[in-house]
Coordinates of C-alpha atoms in Angstrom, one line a residue:
X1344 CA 45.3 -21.1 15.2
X1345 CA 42.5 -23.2 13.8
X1346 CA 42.2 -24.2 9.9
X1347 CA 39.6 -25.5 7.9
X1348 CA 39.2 -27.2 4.2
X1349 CA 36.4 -25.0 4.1
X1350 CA 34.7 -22.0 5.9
X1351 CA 31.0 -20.7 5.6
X1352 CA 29.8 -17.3 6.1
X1353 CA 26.0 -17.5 7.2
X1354 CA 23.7 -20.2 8.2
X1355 CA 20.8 -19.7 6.0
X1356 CA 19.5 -22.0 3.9
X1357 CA 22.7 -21.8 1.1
X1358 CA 25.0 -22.4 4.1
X1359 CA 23.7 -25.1 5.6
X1360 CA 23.2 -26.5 2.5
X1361 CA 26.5 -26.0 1.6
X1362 CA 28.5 -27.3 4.9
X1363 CA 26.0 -30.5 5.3
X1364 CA 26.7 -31.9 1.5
X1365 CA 31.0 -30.9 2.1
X1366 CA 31.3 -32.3 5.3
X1367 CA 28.5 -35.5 5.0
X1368 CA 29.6 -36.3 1.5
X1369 CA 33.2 -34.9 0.8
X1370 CA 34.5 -35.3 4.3
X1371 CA 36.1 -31.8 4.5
X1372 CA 36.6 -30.2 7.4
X1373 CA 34.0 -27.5 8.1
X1374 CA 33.1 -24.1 9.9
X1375 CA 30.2 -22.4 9.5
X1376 CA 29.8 -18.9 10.6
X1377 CA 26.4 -17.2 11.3
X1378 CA 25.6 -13.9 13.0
X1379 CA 22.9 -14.2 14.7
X1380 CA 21.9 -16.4 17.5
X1381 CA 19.7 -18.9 15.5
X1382 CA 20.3 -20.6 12.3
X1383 CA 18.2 -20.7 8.9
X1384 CA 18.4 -17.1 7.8
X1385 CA 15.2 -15.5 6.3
X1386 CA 13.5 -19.2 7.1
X1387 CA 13.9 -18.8 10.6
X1388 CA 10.7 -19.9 12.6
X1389 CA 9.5 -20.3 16.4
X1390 CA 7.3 -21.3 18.5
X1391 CA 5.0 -18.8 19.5
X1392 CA 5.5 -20.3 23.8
X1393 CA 9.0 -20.2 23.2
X1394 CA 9.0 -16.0 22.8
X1395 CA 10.0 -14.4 26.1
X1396 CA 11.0 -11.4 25.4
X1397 CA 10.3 -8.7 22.5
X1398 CA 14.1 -7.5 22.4
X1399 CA 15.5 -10.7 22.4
X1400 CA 13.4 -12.0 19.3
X1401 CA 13.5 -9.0 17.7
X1402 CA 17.6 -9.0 17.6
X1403 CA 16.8 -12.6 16.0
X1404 CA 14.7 -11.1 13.4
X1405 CA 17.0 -8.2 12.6
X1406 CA 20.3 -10.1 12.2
X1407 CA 18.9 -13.2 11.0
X1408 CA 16.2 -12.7 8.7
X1409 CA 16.2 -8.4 8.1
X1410 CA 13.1 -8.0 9.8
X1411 CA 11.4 -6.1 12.2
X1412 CA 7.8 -6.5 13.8
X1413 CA 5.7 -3.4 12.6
X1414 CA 4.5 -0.5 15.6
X1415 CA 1.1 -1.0 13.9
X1416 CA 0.6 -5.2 15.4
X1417 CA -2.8 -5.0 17.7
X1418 CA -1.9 -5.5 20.6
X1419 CA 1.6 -4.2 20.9
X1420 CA 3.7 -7.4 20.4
X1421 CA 5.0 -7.1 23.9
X1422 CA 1.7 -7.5 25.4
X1423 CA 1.0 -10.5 23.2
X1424 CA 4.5 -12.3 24.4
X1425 CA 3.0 -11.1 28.2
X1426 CA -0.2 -12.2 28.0
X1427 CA 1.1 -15.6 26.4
X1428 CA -1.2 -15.0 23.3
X1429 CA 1.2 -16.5 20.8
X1430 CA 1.6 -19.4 22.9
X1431 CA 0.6 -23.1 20.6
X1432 CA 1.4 -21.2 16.6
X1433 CA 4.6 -21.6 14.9
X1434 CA 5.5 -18.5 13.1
X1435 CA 8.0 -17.4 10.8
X1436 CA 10.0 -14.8 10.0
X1437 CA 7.2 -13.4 7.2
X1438 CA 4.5 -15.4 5.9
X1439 CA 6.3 -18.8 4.1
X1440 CA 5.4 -21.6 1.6
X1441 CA 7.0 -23.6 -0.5
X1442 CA 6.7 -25.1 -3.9
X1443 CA 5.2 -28.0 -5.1
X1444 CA 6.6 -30.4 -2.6
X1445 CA 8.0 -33.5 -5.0
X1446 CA 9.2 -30.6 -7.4
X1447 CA 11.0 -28.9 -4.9
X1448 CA 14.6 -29.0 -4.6
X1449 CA 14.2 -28.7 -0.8
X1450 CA 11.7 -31.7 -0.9
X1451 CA 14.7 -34.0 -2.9
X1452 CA 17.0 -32.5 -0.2
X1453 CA 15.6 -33.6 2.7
X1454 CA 14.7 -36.7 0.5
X1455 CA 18.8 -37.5 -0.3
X1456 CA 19.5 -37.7 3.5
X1457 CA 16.4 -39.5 4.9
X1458 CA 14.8 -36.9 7.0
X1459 CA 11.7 -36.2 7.2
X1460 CA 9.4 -33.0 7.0
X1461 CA 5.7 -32.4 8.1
X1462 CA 4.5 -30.6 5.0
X1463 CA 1.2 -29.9 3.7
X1464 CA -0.4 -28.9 0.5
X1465 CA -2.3 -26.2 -0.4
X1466 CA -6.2 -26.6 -2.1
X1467 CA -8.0 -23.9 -4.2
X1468 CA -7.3 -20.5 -5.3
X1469 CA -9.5 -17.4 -5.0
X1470 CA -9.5 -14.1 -6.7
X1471 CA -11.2 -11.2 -4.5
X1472 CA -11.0 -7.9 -6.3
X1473 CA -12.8 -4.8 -6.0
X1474 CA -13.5 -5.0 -9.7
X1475 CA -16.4 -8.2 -8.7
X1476 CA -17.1 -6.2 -5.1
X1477 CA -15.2 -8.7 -3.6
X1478 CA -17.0 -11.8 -4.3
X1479 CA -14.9 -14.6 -4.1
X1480 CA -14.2 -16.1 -7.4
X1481 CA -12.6 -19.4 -8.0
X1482 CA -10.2 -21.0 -10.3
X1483 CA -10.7 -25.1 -10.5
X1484 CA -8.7 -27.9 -12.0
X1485 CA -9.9 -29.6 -14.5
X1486 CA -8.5 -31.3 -18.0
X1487 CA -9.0 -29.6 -20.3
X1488 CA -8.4 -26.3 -18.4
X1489 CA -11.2 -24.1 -17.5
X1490 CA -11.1 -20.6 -17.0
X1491 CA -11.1 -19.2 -13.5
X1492 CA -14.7 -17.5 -12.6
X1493 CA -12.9 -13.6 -12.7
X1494 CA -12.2 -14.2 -16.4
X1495 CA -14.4 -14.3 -20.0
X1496 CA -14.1 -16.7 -22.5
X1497 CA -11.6 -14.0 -24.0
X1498 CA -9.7 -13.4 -21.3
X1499 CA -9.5 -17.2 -21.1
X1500 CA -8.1 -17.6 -24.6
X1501 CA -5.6 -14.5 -24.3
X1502 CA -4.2 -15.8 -20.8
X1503 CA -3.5 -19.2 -22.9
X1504 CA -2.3 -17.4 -25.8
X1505 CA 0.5 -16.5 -23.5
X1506 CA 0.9 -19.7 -22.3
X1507 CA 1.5 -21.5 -25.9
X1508 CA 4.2 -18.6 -26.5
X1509 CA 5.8 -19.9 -23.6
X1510 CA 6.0 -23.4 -24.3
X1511 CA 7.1 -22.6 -27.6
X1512 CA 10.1 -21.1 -25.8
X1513 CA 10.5 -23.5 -23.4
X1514 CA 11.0 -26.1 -25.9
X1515 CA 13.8 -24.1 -27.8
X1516 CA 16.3 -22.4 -26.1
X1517 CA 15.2 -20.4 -22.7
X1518 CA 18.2 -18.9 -22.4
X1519 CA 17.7 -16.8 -25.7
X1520 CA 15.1 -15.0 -23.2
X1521 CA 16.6 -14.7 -19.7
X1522 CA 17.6 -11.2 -20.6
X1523 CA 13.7 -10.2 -22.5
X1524 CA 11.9 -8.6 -19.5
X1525 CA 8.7 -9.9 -18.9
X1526 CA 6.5 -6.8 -19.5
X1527 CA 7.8 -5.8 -23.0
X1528 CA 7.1 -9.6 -24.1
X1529 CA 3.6 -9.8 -22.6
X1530 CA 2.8 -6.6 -24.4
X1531 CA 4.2 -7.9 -27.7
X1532 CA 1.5 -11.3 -27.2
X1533 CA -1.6 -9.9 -26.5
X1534 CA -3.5 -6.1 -24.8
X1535 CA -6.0 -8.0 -22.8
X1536 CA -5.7 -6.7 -19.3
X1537 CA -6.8 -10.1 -17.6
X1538 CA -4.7 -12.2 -19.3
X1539 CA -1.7 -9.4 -18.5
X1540 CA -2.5 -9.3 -14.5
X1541 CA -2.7 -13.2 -14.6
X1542 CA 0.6 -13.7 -16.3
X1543 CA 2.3 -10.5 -14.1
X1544 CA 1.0 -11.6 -11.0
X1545 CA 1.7 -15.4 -11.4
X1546 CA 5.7 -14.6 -12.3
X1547 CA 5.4 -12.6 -8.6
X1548 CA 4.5 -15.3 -6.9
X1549 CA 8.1 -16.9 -8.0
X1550 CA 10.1 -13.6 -7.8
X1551 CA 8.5 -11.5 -5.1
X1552 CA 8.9 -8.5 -7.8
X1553 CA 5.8 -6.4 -8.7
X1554 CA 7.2 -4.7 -11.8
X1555 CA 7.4 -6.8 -14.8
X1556 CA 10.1 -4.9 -16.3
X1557 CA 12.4 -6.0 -13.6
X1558 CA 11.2 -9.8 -14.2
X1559 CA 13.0 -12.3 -16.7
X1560 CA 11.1 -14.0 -19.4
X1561 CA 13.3 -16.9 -19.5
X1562 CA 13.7 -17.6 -15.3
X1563 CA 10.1 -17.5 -15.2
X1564 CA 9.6 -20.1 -18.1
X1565 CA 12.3 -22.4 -16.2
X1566 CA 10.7 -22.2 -13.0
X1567 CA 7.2 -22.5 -14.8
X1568 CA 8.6 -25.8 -16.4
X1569 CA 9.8 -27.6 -13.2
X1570 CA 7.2 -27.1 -11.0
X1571 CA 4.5 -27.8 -14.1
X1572 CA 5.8 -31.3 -15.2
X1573 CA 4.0 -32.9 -12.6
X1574 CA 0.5 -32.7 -14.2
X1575 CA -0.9 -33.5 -10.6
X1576 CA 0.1 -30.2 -9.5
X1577 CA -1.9 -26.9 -10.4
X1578 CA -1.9 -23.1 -8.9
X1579 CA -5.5 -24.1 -7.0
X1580 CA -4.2 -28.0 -6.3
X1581 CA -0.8 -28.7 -4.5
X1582 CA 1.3 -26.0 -6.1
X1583 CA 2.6 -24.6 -2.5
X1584 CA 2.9 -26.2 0.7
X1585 CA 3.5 -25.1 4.0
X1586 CA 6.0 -27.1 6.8
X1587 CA 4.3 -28.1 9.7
X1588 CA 5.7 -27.7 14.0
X1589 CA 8.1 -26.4 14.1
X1590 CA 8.1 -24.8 10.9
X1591 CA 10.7 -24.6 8.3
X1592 CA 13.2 -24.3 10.8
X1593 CA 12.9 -27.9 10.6
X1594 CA 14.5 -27.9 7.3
X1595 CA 17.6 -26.2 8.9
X1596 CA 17.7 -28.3 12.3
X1597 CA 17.9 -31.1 10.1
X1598 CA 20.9 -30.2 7.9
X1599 CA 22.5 -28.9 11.1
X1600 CA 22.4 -32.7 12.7
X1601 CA 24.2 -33.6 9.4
X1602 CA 26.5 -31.7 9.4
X1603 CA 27.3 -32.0 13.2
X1604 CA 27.2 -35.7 12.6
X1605 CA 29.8 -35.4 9.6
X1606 CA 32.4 -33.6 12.4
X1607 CA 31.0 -30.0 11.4
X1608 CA 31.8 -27.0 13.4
X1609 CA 29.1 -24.2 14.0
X1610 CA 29.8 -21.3 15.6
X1611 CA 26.7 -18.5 16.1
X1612 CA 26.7 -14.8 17.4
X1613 CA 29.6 -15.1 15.4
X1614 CA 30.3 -11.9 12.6
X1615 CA 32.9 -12.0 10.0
X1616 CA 34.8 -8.8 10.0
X1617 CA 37.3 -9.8 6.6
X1618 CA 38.0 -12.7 4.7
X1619 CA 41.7 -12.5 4.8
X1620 CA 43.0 -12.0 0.8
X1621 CA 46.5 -12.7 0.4
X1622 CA 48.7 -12.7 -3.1
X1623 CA 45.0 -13.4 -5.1
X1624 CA 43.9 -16.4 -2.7
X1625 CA 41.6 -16.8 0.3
X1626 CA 42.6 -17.7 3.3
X1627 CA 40.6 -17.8 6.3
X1628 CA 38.6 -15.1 8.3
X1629 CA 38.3 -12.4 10.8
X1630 CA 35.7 -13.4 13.2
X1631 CA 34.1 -11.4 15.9
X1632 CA 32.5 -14.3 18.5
X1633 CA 31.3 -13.3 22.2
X1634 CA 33.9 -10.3 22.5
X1635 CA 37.3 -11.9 21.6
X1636 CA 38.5 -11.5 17.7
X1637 CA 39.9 -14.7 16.2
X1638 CA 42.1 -15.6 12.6
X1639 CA 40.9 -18.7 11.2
X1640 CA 42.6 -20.1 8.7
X1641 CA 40.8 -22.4 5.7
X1642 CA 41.3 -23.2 1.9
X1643 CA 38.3 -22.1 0.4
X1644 CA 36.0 -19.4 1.8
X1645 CA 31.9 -19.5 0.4
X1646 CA 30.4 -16.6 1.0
X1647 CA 27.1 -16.2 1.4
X1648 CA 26.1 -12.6 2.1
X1649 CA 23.9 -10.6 -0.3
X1650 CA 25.6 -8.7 -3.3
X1651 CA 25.6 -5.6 -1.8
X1652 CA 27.1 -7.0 1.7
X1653 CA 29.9 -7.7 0.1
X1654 CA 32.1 -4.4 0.8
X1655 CA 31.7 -5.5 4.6
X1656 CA 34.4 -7.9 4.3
X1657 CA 36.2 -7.5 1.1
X1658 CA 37.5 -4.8 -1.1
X1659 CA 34.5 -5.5 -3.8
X1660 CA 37.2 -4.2 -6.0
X1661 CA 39.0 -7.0 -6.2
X1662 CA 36.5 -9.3 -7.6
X1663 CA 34.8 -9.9 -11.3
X1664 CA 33.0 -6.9 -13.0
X1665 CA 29.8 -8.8 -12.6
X1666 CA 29.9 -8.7 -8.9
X1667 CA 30.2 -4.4 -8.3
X1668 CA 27.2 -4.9 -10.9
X1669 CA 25.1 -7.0 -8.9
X1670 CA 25.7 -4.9 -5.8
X1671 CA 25.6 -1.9 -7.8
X1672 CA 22.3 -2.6 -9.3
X1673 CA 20.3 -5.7 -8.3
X1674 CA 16.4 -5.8 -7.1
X1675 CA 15.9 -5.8 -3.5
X1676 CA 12.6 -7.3 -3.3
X1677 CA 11.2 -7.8 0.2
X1678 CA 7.7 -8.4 1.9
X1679 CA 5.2 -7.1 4.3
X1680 CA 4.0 -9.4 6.5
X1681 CA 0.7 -10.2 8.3
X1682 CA -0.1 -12.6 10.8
X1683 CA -3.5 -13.2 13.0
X1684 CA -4.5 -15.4 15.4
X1685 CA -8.3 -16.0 15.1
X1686 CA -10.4 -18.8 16.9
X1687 CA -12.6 -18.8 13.3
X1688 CA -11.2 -19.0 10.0
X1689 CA -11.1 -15.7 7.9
X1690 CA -12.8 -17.9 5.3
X1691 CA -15.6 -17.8 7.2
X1692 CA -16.6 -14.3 7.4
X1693 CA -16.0 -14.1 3.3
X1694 CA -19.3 -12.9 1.2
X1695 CA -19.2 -16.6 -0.2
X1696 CA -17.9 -19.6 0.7
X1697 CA -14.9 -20.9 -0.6
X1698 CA -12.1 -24.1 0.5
X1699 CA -10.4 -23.1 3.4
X1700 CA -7.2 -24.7 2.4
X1701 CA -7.0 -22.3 -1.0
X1702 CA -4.8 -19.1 -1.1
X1703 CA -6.7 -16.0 -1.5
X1704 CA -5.2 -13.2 -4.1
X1705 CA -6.2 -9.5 -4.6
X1706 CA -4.5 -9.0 -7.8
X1707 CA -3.7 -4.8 -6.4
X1708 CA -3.8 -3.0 -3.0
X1709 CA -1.5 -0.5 -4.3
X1710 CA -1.0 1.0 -7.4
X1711 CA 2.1 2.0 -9.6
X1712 CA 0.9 5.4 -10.1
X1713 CA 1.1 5.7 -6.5
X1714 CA 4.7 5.6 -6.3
X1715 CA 5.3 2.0 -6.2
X1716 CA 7.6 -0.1 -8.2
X1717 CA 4.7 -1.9 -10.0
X1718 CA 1.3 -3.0 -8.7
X1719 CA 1.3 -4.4 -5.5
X1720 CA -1.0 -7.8 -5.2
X1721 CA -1.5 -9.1 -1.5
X1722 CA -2.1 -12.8 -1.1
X1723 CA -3.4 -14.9 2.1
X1724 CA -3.7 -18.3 3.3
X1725 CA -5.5 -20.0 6.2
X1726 CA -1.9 -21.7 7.2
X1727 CA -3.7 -23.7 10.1
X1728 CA -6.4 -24.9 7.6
X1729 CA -3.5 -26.4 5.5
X1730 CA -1.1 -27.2 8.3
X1731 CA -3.0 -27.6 11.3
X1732 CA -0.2 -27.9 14.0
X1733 CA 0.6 -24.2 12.9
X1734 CA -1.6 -22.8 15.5
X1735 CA -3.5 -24.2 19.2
X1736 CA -6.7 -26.4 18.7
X1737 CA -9.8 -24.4 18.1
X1738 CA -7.4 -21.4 16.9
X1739 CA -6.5 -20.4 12.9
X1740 CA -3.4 -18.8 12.3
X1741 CA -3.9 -16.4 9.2
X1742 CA -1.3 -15.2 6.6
X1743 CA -0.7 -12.4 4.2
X1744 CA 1.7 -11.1 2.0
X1745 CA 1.9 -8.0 -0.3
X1746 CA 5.5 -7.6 -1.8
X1747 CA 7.3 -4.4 -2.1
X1748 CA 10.7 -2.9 -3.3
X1749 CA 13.5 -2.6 -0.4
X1750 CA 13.3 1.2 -0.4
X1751 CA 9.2 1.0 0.0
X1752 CA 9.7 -0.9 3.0
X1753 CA 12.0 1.7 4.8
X1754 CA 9.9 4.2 4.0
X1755 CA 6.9 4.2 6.6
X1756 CA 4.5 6.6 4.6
X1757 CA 4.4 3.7 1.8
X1758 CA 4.3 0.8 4.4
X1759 CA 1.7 2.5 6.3
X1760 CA -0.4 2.8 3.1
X1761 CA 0.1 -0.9 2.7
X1762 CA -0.8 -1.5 6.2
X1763 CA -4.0 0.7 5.5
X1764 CA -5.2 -0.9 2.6
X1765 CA -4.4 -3.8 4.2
X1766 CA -7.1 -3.6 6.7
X1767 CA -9.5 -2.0 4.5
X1768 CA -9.6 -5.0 2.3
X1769 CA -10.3 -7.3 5.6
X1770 CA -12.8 -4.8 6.3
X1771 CA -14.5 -5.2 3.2
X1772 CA -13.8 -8.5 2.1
X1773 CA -14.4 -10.2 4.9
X1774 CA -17.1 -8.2 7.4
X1775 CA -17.2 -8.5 11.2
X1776 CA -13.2 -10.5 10.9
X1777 CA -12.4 -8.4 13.6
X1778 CA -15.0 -10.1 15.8
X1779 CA -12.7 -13.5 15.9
X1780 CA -9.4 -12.0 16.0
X1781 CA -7.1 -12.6 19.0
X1782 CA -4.1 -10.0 17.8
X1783 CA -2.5 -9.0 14.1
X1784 CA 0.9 -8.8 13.4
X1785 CA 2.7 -7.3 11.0
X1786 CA 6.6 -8.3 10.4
X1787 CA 8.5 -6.1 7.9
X1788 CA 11.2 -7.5 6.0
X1789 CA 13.8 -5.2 4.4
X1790 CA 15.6 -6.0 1.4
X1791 CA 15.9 -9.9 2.0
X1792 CA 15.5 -10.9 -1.8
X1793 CA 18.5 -9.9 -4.3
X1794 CA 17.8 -11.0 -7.9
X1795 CA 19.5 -9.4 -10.7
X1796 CA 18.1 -7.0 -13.9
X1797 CA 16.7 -8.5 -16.8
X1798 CA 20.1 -7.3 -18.9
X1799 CA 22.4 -8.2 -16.1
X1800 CA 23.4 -11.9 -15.6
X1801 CA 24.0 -13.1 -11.9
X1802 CA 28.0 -13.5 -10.6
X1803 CA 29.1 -16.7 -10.6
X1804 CA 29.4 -19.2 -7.9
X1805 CA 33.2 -19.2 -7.9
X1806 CA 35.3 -15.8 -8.1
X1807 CA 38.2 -16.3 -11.3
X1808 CA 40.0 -13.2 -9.8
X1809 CA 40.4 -14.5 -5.9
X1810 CA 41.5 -18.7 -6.0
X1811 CA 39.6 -20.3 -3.2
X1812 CA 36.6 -17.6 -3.1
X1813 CA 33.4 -19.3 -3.3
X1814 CA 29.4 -17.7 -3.1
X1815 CA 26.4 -19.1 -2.9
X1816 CA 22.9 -18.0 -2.5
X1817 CA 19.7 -17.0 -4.6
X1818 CA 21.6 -14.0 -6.3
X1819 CA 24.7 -16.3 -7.5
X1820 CA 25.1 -19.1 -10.2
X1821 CA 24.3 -17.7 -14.1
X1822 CA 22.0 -20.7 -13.7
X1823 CA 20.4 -20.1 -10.5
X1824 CA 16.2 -19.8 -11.6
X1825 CA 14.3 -18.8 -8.7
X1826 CA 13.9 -17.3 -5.4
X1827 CA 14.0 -18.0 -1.6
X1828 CA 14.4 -21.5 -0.5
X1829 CA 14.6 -23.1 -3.9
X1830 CA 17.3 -20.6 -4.9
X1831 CA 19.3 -21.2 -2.4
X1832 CA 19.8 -24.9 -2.3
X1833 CA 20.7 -24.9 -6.1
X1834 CA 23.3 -22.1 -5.8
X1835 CA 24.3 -24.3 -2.6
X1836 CA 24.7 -27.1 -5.0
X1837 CA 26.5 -25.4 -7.7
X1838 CA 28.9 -24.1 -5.1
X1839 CA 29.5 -27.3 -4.1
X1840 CA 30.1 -28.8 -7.5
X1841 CA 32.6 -25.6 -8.3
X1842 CA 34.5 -27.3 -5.5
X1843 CA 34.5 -30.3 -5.6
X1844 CA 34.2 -31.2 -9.1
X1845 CA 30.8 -33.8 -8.3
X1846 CA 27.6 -33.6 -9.8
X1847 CA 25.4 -32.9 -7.0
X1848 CA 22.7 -31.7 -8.5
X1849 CA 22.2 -34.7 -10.3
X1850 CA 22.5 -36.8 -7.5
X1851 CA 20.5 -34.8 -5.1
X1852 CA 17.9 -33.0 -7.5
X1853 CA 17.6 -35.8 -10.2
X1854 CA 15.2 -34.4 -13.0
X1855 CA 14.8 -31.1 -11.6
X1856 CA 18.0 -30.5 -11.4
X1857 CA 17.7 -27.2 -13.5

């Protein structure tokens, strides 16, 4: 029977975090255990040539990253893998950035082991609303600040109104507000409705949740600060960045190689039926791998499945209050997808010109009063413009994103409506786009992103009822401050340190180890 120091349960970005800093820098013995048949979780990506088959790719997307490509892609996404029209672009498994790239805590992590990762910044920001008949209008660094074309001198001064209050927090004690919910606070600082769609709609670009009332004052300010110290860095100058061929796969292949080097086991197509619980202590696994069951034995278990996975493989009965909470009543926030493969940049076709390298925001597609939870903004990029080995030479590969609640995305009058609107919005915004497209696709993710309620806190990395239980991932760590990527790799971290005893935040993240 085999045993481990330490087993993992899924390869996304908090387990490979996890096994390449335990078995590169603690020298324990290591298995990581992932599901599906590719590593990285929700960051999955591919090359477009590499997709032979819709079934095959589409198991990868459903086990992997809890998605599935929409019935409404043009043409059918069969006939695009048939007709080799994806062939040259890198795609993911939804449209992807990441933050400010020396800010990032997956920047320092690929900086602490050497290894390198194409990535490229983003330049200008666009608003295009139907409120100015969807003339582009820009926002544009400057010091002092400017305000952005789509707002008046009032609007200006409210929106930084805001902005004071929150540096007034942020040089207190944030905490005080990580249970304040954004849209009672904004409400209590000033009525003007730019200022309130900027502020709203800024905080959803961090959390991927539209209503404000399910958003934290204090983990916005946190995540606000970090990625803000660097005055170099502004929403229209640097504040995302994309990863290059072969995506941010890359980020994953590259932790995998340390952790293989370290003596790291990996096993994939490999599901955890139970972590074995015996007398209060963990003890290893019940793993389901290409037919056969297995018992494998360890001393510490991290588990890395969402809040509300946990029933799967242990009586959630048996751990801390705060965990039935978190899969009782956290935010599943999820996105819809677009992708399209044009041979001229959407820019081009827009009713004025803007920098092709900018992200492009319609503050609302869909309203609250329509049933949504909260506004629903849609935002777009010319990927290729910022990373240009994203698609074939002479070709663009276009991205969008409109985030929605978990039970909006199963529900296929609402994502239709999305869809619809969608398209609309092309139609109008940018005239004759259609004329340069190649195909669209749309990927629907559901319920990837688990954060908790404004009142809640999240469970802890390390379970005080079950010795040798460990989690990590976006939605544990009472300090864990923002989503995706970045949230993942400082759970990881915190995991880690709840192990080991080290300070690896400090040593991998340095000054934004928050």
């Amino acid at each position: 029977m085999e045993t481990y120091d330490v087993i993992i349960i899924g390869g996304g970005y908090a387990g490979v975090t996890a096994a390449a800093v335990l078995a590169s820098e603690e020298k324990k013995s290591v298995l990581l255990l992932e599901q599906a048949s590719q590593l990285g979780g929700r960051a999955v990506s591919f090359r477009g040539g590499d997709i032979s088959d819709s079934e095959s790719h589409s198991k990868i997307l459903s086990k992997a990253a809890l998605s599935h490509i929409s019935e409404r892609s043009e043409p059918s996404f069969e006939e695009m893998i048939e007709k080799k029209m994806l062939d040259g672009y890198v795609l993911e498994s939804g449209v992807r950035a990441n933050w400010r790239l020396n800010r990032a805590r997956v920047s320092r992590l690929m900086d602490f082991y050497n290894k390198s990762i194409n990535w490229y910044t983003s330049r200008g920001f666009v608003r295009i609303a139907e409120s100015e008949d969807y003339i582009p209008l820009e926002m544009k660094s400057s010091n002092p600040p400017k305000k952005p074309e789509w707002m008046t001198d009032e609007d200006f001064m409210e929106t930084v109104k805001v902005v004071i209050e929150q540096n007034k927090i942020a040089n207190k004690n944030v905490k005080e507000y990580d249970h304040v919910n954004l849209r009672d606070w904004l409400s209590e600082i000033t009525d003007n409705e730019k200022a309130i769609e900027w502020h709203n709609n800024r905080c959803t670009f961090h959390t991927v949740t539209n209503d404000p009332a399910l958003n934290s004052v204090g983990e916005d300010i946190r995540v606000n600060q970090i990625y803000a110290s660097d005055p170099r860095c502004t929403v229209d100058n640097g504040y995302w960045g994309f990863a290059g061929a072969p995506g941010h796969q890359h980020v994953t292949d590259n932790l995998v190689d340390i952790i293989e080097l370290a003596g790291g086991k990996i096993m994939k197509s490999a599901r955890v039926q139970e972590v074995i619980i015996n007398g209060g202590k963990a003890e290893g696994v019940i793993v389901m791998s290409e037919g056969v069951k297995q018992i494998i034995n360890a001393s510490s278990v991290i588990c890395t499945v969402r809040p509300h996975e946990i029933p799967e493989i242990l009586p959630i009965e048996l751990l801390d209050e705060e965990y039935q909470i978190a899969a009782e009543r956290s935010t599943k926030s999820t996105c819809l997808s677009c992708y399209m493969g044009m041979n001229k940049s959407i820019t081009d076709f827009a009713l004025k010109p803007f920098n092709k390298r900018g992200f492009i925001w319609n503050p609302i597609i869909a309203k609250e009063e329509e049933g949504f939870k909260g506004d629903v903004p849609l935002v777009g990029v010319d990927v290729s413009a910022i990373a240009p080995t994203r698609s074939p030479e002479g070709k663009h590969l276009i991205g969008w994103a409109a985030n929605i609640h978990n039970d909006e995305a199963t529900d296929k009058k609402k994502v239709n409506l999305i869809i619809d609107r969608i398209l609309e919005f092309f139609d109008t915004a940018f005239p004759d786009w259609k004329s340069a497209t190649d195909w669209t696709m749309f990927i629907i993710n559901h319920g990837a992103l688990i954060w908790r309620l404004p009142e809640d806190t999240h469970p802890d990395v390390i379970s005080r009822n079950i010795k040798g239980l460990y989690f990590a991932g976006e939605s544990y760590g009472k300090d864990t401050s923002c989503q995706g990527t970045e949230g993942a790799v400082q759970s990881a971290l915190f995991c880690v340190e709840s192990i080991t005893g080290n300070s690896y935040r400090k040593e991998i993240l340095g000054d934004i180890m928050a």
